[in-house]
Amino acid sequence: MAVYPWPDQIHAGENGPGRESIQVTYWRDWSARNGVRFVNAFPGFFTLPTEEALKRYFLEGDQHYTPEGNRILFEQIWKVVGQP
């Protein structure tokens, strides 16, 4: 199970320092109860100021990732499921 942010969540600062979005907490708990590995990809998208992150990681006017955004998502997933 993987959760990742959409542009609106980055703009709102969800899951910033000391906070977690509702989907992070809900799916993390669900995964733990059901024995499913959980990937929280939010942190990788909150390392830059909001406007820079939106411009760098998302296609303009869209919720889809740029190549750099896809790379961050891949790296976050690989940390959890890419290990034997």
PDB file of C-alpha atoms in Angstrom:
ATOM      1  CA  MET A   1       0.000   0.000   0.000  1.00  0.00           C
ATOM      2  CA  ALA A   2       1.424   3.367  -0.971  1.00  0.00           C
ATOM      3  CA  VAL A   3       0.212   6.882  -0.283  1.00  0.00           C
ATOM      4  CA  TYR A   4       1.511   9.946  -2.077  1.00  0.00           C
ATOM      5  CA  PRO A   5       0.513  13.601  -2.194  1.00  0.00           C
ATOM      6  CA  TRP A   6      -1.475  15.495  -4.778  1.00  0.00           C
ATOM      7  CA  PRO A   7      -0.739  19.162  -5.532  1.00  0.00           C
ATOM      8  CA  ASP A   8      -3.517  20.436  -3.241  1.00  0.00           C
ATOM      9  CA  GLN A   9      -1.972  18.603  -0.308  1.00  0.00           C
ATOM     10  CA  ILE A  10       1.452  20.067  -0.947  1.00  0.00           C
ATOM     11  CA  HIS A  11      -0.068  23.510  -1.292  1.00  0.00           C
ATOM     12  CA  ALA A  12      -1.922  23.047   2.011  1.00  0.00           C
ATOM     13  CA  GLY A  13       1.271  21.839   3.690  1.00  0.00           C
ATOM     14  CA  GLU A  14      -0.240  18.498   4.694  1.00  0.00           C
ATOM     15  CA  ASN A  15       2.139  16.125   6.393  1.00  0.00           C
ATOM     16  CA  GLY A  16       4.594  18.911   6.979  1.00  0.00           C
ATOM     17  CA  PRO A  17       6.876  18.825   9.989  1.00  0.00           C
ATOM     18  CA  GLY A  18       5.114  17.185  12.893  1.00  0.00           C
ATOM     19  CA  ARG A  19       1.844  16.520  11.010  1.00  0.00           C
ATOM     20  CA  GLU A  20       0.403  13.658   9.035  1.00  0.00           C
ATOM     21  CA  SER A  21      -2.427  13.632   6.539  1.00  0.00           C
ATOM     22  CA  ILE A  22      -5.510  11.564   7.176  1.00  0.00           C
ATOM     23  CA  GLN A  23      -4.642   9.177   4.353  1.00  0.00           C
ATOM     24  CA  VAL A  24      -1.212   8.527   5.845  1.00  0.00           C
ATOM     25  CA  THR A  25      -2.614   7.656   9.252  1.00  0.00           C
ATOM     26  CA  TYR A  26      -5.606   5.695   7.921  1.00  0.00           C
ATOM     27  CA  TRP A  27      -3.690   3.541   5.424  1.00  0.00           C
ATOM     28  CA  ARG A  28      -0.713   3.035   7.728  1.00  0.00           C
ATOM     29  CA  ASP A  29      -3.063   1.661  10.409  1.00  0.00           C
ATOM     30  CA  TRP A  30      -4.976  -0.428   7.860  1.00  0.00           C
ATOM     31  CA  SER A  31      -1.737  -1.881   6.507  1.00  0.00           C
ATOM     32  CA  ALA A  32      -0.524  -2.778   9.993  1.00  0.00           C
ATOM     33  CA  ARG A  33      -3.815  -4.521  10.814  1.00  0.00           C
ATOM     34  CA  ASN A  34      -3.767  -6.468   7.545  1.00  0.00           C
ATOM     35  CA  GLY A  35      -0.084  -7.387   7.309  1.00  0.00           C
ATOM     36  CA  VAL A  36       0.519  -5.230   4.240  1.00  0.00           C
ATOM     37  CA  ARG A  37       3.751  -3.304   3.670  1.00  0.00           C
ATOM     38  CA  PHE A  38       3.125   0.428   3.782  1.00  0.00           C
ATOM     39  CA  VAL A  39       4.899   3.139   1.795  1.00  0.00           C
ATOM     40  CA  ASN A  40       4.508   6.726   2.910  1.00  0.00           C
ATOM     41  CA  ALA A  41       5.793   8.716  -0.070  1.00  0.00           C
ATOM     42  CA  PHE A  42       4.718  12.072   1.384  1.00  0.00           C
ATOM     43  CA  PRO A  43       8.057  13.033   2.991  1.00  0.00           C
ATOM     44  CA  GLY A  44       9.964  13.003  -0.299  1.00  0.00           C
ATOM     45  CA  PHE A  45       7.680  15.706  -1.678  1.00  0.00           C
ATOM     46  CA  PHE A  46       7.977  18.082   1.277  1.00  0.00           C
ATOM     47  CA  THR A  47      11.661  18.924   1.092  1.00  0.00           C
ATOM     48  CA  LEU A  48      11.277  22.098  -0.983  1.00  0.00           C
ATOM     49  CA  PRO A  49       9.254  25.287  -0.543  1.00  0.00           C
ATOM     50  CA  THR A  50       5.673  24.772  -1.723  1.00  0.00           C
ATOM     51  CA  GLU A  51       5.771  26.634  -5.031  1.00  0.00           C
ATOM     52  CA  GLU A  52       9.101  25.113  -6.022  1.00  0.00           C
ATOM     53  CA  ALA A  53       7.868  21.601  -5.165  1.00  0.00           C
ATOM     54  CA  LEU A  54       4.695  22.078  -7.205  1.00  0.00           C
ATOM     55  CA  LYS A  55       6.624  23.341 -10.203  1.00  0.00           C
ATOM     56  CA  ARG A  56       9.338  20.699 -10.013  1.00  0.00           C
ATOM     57  CA  TYR A  57       7.286  17.606  -9.168  1.00  0.00           C
ATOM     58  CA  PHE A  58       3.940  18.086 -10.967  1.00  0.00           C
ATOM     59  CA  LEU A  59       2.877  18.818 -14.521  1.00  0.00           C
ATOM     60  CA  GLU A  60       1.523  22.351 -14.719  1.00  0.00           C
ATOM     61  CA  GLY A  61      -2.212  22.443 -13.996  1.00  0.00           C
ATOM     62  CA  ASP A  62      -2.296  18.671 -13.476  1.00  0.00           C
ATOM     63  CA  GLN A  63      -2.038  16.163 -10.634  1.00  0.00           C
ATOM     64  CA  HIS A  64       0.355  13.928 -12.537  1.00  0.00           C
ATOM     65  CA  TYR A  65       4.038  13.857 -11.740  1.00  0.00           C
ATOM     66  CA  THR A  66       6.911  15.160 -13.808  1.00  0.00           C
ATOM     67  CA  PRO A  67       9.828  12.771 -14.378  1.00  0.00           C
ATOM     68  CA  GLU A  68      11.426  14.156 -11.206  1.00  0.00           C
ATOM     69  CA  GLY A  69       8.233  13.615  -9.229  1.00  0.00           C
ATOM     70  CA  ASN A  70       8.000  10.054 -10.515  1.00  0.00           C
ATOM     71  CA  ARG A  71      11.587   9.507  -9.446  1.00  0.00           C
ATOM     72  CA  ILE A  72      10.820  10.605  -5.892  1.00  0.00           C
ATOM     73  CA  LEU A  73       7.814   8.286  -5.783  1.00  0.00           C
ATOM     74  CA  PHE A  74       9.945   5.403  -7.085  1.00  0.00           C
ATOM     75  CA  GLU A  75      12.662   6.044  -4.499  1.00  0.00           C
ATOM     76  CA  GLN A  76      10.171   6.109  -1.639  1.00  0.00           C
ATOM     77  CA  ILE A  77       8.586   2.837  -2.808  1.00  0.00           C
ATOM     78  CA  TRP A  78      11.960   1.197  -3.434  1.00  0.00           C
ATOM     79  CA  LYS A  79      13.014   1.859   0.170  1.00  0.00           C
ATOM     80  CA  VAL A  80      10.157  -0.376   1.326  1.00  0.00           C
ATOM     81  CA  VAL A  81       9.493  -2.975  -1.371  1.00  0.00           C
ATOM     82  CA  GLY A  82      12.767  -3.081  -3.265  1.00  0.00           C
ATOM     83  CA  GLN A  83      14.573  -4.793  -0.449  1.00  0.00           C
ATOM     84  CA  PRO A  84      14.633  -8.606  -0.290  1.00  0.00           C
TER      85      PRO A  84
END
